[in-house]
Tab-separated table of N, CA and C in Angstrom:
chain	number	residue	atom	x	y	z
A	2	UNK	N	111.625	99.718	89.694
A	2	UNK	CA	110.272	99.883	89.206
A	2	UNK	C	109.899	101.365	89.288
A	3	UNK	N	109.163	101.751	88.074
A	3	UNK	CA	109.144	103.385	88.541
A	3	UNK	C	108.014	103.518	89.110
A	4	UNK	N	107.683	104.505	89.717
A	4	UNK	CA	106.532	104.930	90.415
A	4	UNK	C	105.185	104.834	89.890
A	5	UNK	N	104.608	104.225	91.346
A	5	UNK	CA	102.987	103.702	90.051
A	5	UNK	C	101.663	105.459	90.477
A	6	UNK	N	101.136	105.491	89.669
A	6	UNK	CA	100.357	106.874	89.893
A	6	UNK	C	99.130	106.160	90.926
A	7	UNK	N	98.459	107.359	91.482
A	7	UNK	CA	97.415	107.222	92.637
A	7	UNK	C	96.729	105.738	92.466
A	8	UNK	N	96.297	105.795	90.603
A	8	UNK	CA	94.865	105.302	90.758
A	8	UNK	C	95.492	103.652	90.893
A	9	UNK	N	96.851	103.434	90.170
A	9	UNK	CA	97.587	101.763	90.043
A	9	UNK	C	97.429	101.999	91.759
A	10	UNK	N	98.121	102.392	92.333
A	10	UNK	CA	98.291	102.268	93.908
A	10	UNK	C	96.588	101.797	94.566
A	11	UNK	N	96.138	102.495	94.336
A	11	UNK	CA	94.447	102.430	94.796
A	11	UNK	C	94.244	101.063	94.476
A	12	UNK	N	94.229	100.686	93.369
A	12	UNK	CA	94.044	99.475	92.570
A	12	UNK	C	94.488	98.454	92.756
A	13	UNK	N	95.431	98.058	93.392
A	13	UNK	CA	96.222	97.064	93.803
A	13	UNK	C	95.995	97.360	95.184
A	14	UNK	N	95.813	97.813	96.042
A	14	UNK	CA	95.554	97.560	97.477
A	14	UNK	C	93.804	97.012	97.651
A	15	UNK	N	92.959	97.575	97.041
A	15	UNK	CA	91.635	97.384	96.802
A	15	UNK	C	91.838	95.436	96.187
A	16	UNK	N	92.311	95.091	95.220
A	16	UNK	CA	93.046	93.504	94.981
A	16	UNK	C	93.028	92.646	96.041
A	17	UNK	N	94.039	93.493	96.920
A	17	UNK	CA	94.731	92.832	97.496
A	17	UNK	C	94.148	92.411	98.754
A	18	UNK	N	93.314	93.199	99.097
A	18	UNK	CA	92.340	93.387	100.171
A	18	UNK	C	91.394	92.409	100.230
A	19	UNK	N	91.002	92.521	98.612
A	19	UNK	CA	89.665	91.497	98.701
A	19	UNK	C	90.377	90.268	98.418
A	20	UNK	N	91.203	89.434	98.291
A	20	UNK	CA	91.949	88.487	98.144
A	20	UNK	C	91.951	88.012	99.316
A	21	UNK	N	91.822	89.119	100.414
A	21	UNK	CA	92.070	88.531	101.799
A	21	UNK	C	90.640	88.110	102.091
A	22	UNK	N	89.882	88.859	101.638
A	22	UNK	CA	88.950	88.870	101.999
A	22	UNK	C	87.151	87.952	101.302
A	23	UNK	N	87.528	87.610	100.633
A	23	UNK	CA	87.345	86.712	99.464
A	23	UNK	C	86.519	85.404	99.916
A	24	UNK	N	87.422	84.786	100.058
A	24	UNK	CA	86.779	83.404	100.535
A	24	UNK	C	86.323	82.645	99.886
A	25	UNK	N	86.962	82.346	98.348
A	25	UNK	CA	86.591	82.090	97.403
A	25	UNK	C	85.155	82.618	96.369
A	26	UNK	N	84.659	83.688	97.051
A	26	UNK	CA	83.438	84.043	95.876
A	26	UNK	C	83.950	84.912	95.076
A	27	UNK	N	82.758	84.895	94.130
A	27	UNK	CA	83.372	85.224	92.789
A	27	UNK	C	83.316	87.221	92.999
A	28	UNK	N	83.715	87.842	91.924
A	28	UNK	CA	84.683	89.279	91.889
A	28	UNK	C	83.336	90.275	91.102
A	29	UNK	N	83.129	90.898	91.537
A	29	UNK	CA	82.425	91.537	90.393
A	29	UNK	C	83.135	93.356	90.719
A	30	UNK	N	83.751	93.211	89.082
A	30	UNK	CA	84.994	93.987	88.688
A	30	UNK	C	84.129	95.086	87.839
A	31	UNK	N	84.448	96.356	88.361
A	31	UNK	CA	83.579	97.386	87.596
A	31	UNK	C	84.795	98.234	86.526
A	32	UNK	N	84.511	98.484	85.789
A	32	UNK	CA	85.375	99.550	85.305
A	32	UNK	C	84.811	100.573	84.494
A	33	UNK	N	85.213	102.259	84.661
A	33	UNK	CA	84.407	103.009	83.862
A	33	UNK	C	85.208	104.183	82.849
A	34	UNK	N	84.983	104.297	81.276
A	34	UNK	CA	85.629	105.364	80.875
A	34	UNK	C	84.745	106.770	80.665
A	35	UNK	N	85.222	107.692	80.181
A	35	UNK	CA	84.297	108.810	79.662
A	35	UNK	C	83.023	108.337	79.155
A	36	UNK	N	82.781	107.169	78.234
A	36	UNK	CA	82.286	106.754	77.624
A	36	UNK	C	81.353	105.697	77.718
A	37	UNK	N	81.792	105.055	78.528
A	37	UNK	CA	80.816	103.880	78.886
A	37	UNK	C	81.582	103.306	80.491
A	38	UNK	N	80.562	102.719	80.841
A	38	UNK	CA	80.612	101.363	81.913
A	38	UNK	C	80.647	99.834	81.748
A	39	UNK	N	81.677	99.421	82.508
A	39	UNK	CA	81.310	97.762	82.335
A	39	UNK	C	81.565	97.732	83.259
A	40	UNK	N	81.308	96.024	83.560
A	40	UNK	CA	81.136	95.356	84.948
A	40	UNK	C	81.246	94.043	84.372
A	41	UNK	N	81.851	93.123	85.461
A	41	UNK	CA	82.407	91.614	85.461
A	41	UNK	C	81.739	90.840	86.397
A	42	UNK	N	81.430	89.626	86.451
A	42	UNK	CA	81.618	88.643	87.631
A	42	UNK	C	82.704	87.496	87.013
A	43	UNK	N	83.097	88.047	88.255
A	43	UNK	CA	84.752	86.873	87.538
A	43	UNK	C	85.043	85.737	88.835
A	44	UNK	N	85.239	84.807	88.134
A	44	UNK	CA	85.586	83.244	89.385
A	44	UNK	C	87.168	83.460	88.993
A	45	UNK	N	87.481	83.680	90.156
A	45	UNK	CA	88.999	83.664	90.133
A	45	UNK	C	89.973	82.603	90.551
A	46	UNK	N	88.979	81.387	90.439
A	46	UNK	CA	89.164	80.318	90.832
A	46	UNK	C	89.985	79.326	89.796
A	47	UNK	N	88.454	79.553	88.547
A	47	UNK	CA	88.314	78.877	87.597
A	47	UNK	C	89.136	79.809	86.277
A	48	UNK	N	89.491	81.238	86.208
A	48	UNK	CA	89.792	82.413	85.946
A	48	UNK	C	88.784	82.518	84.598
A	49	UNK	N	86.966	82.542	84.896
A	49	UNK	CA	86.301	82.631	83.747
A	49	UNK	C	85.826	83.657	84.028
A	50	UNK	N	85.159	84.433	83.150
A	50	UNK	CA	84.380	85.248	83.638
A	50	UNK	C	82.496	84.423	83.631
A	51	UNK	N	82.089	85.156	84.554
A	51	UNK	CA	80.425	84.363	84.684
A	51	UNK	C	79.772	84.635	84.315
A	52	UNK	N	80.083	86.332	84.025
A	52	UNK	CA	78.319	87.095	83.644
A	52	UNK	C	79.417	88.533	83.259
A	53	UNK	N	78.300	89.367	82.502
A	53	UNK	CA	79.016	90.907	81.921
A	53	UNK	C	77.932	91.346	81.978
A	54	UNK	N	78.308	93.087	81.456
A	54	UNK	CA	77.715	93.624	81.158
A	54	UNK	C	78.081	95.255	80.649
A	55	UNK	N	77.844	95.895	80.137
A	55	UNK	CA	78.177	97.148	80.176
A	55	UNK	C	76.915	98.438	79.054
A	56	UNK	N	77.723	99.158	78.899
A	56	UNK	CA	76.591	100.116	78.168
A	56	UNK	C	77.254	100.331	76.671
A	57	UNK	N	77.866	99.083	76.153
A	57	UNK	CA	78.450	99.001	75.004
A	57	UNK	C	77.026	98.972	73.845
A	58	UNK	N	76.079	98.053	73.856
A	58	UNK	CA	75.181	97.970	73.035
A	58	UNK	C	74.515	99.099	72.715
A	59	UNK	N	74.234	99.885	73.807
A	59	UNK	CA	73.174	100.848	73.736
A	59	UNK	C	73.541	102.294	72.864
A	60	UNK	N	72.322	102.429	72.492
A	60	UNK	CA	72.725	103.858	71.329
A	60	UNK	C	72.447	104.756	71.898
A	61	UNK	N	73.442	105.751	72.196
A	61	UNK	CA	72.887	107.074	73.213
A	61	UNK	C	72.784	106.720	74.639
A	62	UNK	N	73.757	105.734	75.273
A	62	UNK	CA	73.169	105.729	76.726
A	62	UNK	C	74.087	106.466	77.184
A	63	UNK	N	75.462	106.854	76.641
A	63	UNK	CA	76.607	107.703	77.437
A	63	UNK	C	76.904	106.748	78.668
A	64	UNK	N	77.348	107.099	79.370
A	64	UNK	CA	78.004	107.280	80.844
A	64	UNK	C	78.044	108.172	81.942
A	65	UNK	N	76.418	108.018	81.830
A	65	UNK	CA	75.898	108.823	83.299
A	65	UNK	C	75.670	108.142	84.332
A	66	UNK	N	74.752	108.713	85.448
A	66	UNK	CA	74.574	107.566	86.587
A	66	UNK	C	73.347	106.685	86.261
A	67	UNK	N	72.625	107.453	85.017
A	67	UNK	CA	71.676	106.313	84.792
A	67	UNK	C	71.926	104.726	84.334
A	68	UNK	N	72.467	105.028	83.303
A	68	UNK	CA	73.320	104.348	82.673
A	68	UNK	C	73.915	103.267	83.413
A	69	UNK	N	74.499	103.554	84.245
A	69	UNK	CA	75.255	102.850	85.316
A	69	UNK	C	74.174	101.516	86.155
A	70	UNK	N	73.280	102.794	86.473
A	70	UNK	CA	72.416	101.793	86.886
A	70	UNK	C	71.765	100.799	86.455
A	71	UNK	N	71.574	101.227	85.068
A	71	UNK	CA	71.021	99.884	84.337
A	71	UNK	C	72.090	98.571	83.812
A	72	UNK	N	73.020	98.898	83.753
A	72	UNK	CA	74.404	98.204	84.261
A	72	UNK	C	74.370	97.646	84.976
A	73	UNK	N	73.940	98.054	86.153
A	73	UNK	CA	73.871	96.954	87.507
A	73	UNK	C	72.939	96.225	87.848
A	74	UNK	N	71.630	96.688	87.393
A	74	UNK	CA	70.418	95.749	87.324
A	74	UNK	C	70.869	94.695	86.015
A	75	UNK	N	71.387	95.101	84.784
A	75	UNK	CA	71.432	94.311	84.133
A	75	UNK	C	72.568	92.838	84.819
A	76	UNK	N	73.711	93.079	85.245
A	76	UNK	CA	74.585	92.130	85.956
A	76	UNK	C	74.368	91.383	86.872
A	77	UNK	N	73.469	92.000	87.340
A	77	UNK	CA	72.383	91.083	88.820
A	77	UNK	C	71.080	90.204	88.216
A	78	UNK	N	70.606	90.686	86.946
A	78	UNK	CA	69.883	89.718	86.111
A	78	UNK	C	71.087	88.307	85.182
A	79	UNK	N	71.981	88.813	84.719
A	79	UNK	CA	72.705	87.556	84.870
A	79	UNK	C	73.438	86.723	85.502
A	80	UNK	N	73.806	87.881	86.552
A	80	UNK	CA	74.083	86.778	87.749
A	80	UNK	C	73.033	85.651	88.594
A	81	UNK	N	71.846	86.179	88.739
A	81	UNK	CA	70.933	85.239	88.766
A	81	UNK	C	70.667	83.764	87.894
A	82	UNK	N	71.111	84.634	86.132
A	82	UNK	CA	70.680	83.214	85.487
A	82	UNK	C	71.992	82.459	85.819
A	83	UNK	N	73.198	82.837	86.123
A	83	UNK	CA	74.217	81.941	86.155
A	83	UNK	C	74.485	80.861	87.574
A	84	UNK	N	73.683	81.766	88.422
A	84	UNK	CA	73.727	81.061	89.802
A	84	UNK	C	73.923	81.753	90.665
A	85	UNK	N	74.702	83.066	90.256
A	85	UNK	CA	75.900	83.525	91.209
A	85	UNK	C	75.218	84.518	92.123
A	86	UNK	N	74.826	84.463	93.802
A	86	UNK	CA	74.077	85.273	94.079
A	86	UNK	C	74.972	86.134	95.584
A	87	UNK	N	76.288	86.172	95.688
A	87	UNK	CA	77.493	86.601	96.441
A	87	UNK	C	78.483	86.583	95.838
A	88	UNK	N	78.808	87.959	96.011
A	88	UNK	CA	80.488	88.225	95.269
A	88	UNK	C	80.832	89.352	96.413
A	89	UNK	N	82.210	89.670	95.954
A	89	UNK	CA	82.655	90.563	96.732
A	89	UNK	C	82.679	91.914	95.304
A	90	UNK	N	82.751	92.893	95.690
A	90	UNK	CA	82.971	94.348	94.970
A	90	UNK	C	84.127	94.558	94.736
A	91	UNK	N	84.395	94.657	93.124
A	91	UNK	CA	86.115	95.042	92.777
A	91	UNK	C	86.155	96.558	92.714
A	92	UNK	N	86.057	97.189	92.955
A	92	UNK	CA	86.397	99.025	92.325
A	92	UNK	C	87.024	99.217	91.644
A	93	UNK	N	88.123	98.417	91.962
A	93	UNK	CA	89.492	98.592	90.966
A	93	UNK	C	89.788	99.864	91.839
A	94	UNK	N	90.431	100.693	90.798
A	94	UNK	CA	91.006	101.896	91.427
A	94	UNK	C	90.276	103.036	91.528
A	95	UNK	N	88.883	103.335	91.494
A	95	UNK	CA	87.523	103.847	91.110
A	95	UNK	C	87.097	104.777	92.520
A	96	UNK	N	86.992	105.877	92.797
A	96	UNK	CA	86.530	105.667	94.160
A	96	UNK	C	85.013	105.295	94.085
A	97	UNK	N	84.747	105.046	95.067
A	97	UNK	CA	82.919	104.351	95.453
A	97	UNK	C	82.081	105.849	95.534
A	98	UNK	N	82.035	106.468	94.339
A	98	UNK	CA	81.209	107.717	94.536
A	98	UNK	C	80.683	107.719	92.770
A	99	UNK	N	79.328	108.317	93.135
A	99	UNK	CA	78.878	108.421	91.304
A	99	UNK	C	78.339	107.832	90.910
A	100	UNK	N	78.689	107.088	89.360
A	100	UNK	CA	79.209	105.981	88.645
A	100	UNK	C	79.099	104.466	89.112
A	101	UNK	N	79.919	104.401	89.953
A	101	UNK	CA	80.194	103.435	90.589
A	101	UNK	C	79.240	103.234	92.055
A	102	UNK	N	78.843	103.755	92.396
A	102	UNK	CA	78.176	104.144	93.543
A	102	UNK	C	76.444	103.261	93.005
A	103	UNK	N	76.165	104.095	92.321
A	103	UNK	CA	75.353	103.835	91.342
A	103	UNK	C	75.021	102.254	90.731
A	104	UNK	N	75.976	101.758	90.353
A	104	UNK	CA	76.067	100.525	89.888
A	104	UNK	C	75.866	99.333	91.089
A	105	UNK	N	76.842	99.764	92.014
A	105	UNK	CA	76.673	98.845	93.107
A	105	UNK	C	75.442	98.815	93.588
A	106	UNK	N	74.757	99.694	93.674
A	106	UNK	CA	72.911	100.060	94.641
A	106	UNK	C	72.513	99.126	94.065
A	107	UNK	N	72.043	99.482	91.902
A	107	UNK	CA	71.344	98.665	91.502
A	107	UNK	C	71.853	96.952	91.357
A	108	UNK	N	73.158	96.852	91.496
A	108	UNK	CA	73.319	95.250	91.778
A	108	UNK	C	72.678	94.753	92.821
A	109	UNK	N	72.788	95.659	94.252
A	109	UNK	CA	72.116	95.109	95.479
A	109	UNK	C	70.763	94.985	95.064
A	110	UNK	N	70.258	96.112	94.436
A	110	UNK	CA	68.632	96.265	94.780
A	110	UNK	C	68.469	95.178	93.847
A	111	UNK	N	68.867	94.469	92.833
A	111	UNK	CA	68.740	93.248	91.485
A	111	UNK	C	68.763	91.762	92.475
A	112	UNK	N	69.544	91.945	93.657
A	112	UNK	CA	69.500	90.695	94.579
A	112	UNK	C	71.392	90.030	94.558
A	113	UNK	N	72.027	90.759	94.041
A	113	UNK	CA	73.082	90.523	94.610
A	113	UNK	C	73.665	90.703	95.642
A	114	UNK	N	74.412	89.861	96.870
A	114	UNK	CA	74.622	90.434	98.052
A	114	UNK	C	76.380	90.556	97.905
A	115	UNK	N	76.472	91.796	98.427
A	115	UNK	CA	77.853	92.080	98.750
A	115	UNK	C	77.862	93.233	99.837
């Protein structure tokens, strides 16, 4: 197998971690490019996803930390309508600074607990 770069390595231990750590609730999986943000709640049970969201619709929102944030209020408003009010935090391979940092606050402050 050839060598996996920082962020696969990051990414798969962060997995693997919360797998342990889990306990069956559902995943909420962030991912971010130059360009935009998304975010998941995923049952990894059932392997559906529950709720989305990202800054795909919006005209001009970029991929700042605002942005982000409304991302995360928005995912914590459908996680509410779906039920889902505990998940664990995916990063993926992301570090928890920024962006991402950002997203997670406004999920908490929306009433998601993680």
């Amino acid at each position: 197998m050839a060598k996996l770069s920082l962020f696969e390595r990051r990414r798969r231990r962060v997995r693997t971690a919360l797998r342990n750590v889990s306990g069956g609730k559902p995943r909420l999986s962030v991912h971010r490019t130059g360009q935009h943000i998304y975010a998941q709640i995923i049952d990894d049970a059932a392997g559906k996803t529950v709720a989305a969201a990202s800054t795909l619709g919006v005209k001009g929102s970029g991929a700042n930390v605002d942005a982000a944030k409304k991302v995360g209020s928005d995912i914590a408003a459908a996680a509410k309508k779906a039920g889902v009010t505990t998940v664990v935090f995916d990063r993926g391979g992301f570090l928890f600074h920024g962006r991402v940092k950002a997203l997670a606050d406004a999920a908490r402050e929306g009433g998601l607990e993680f």
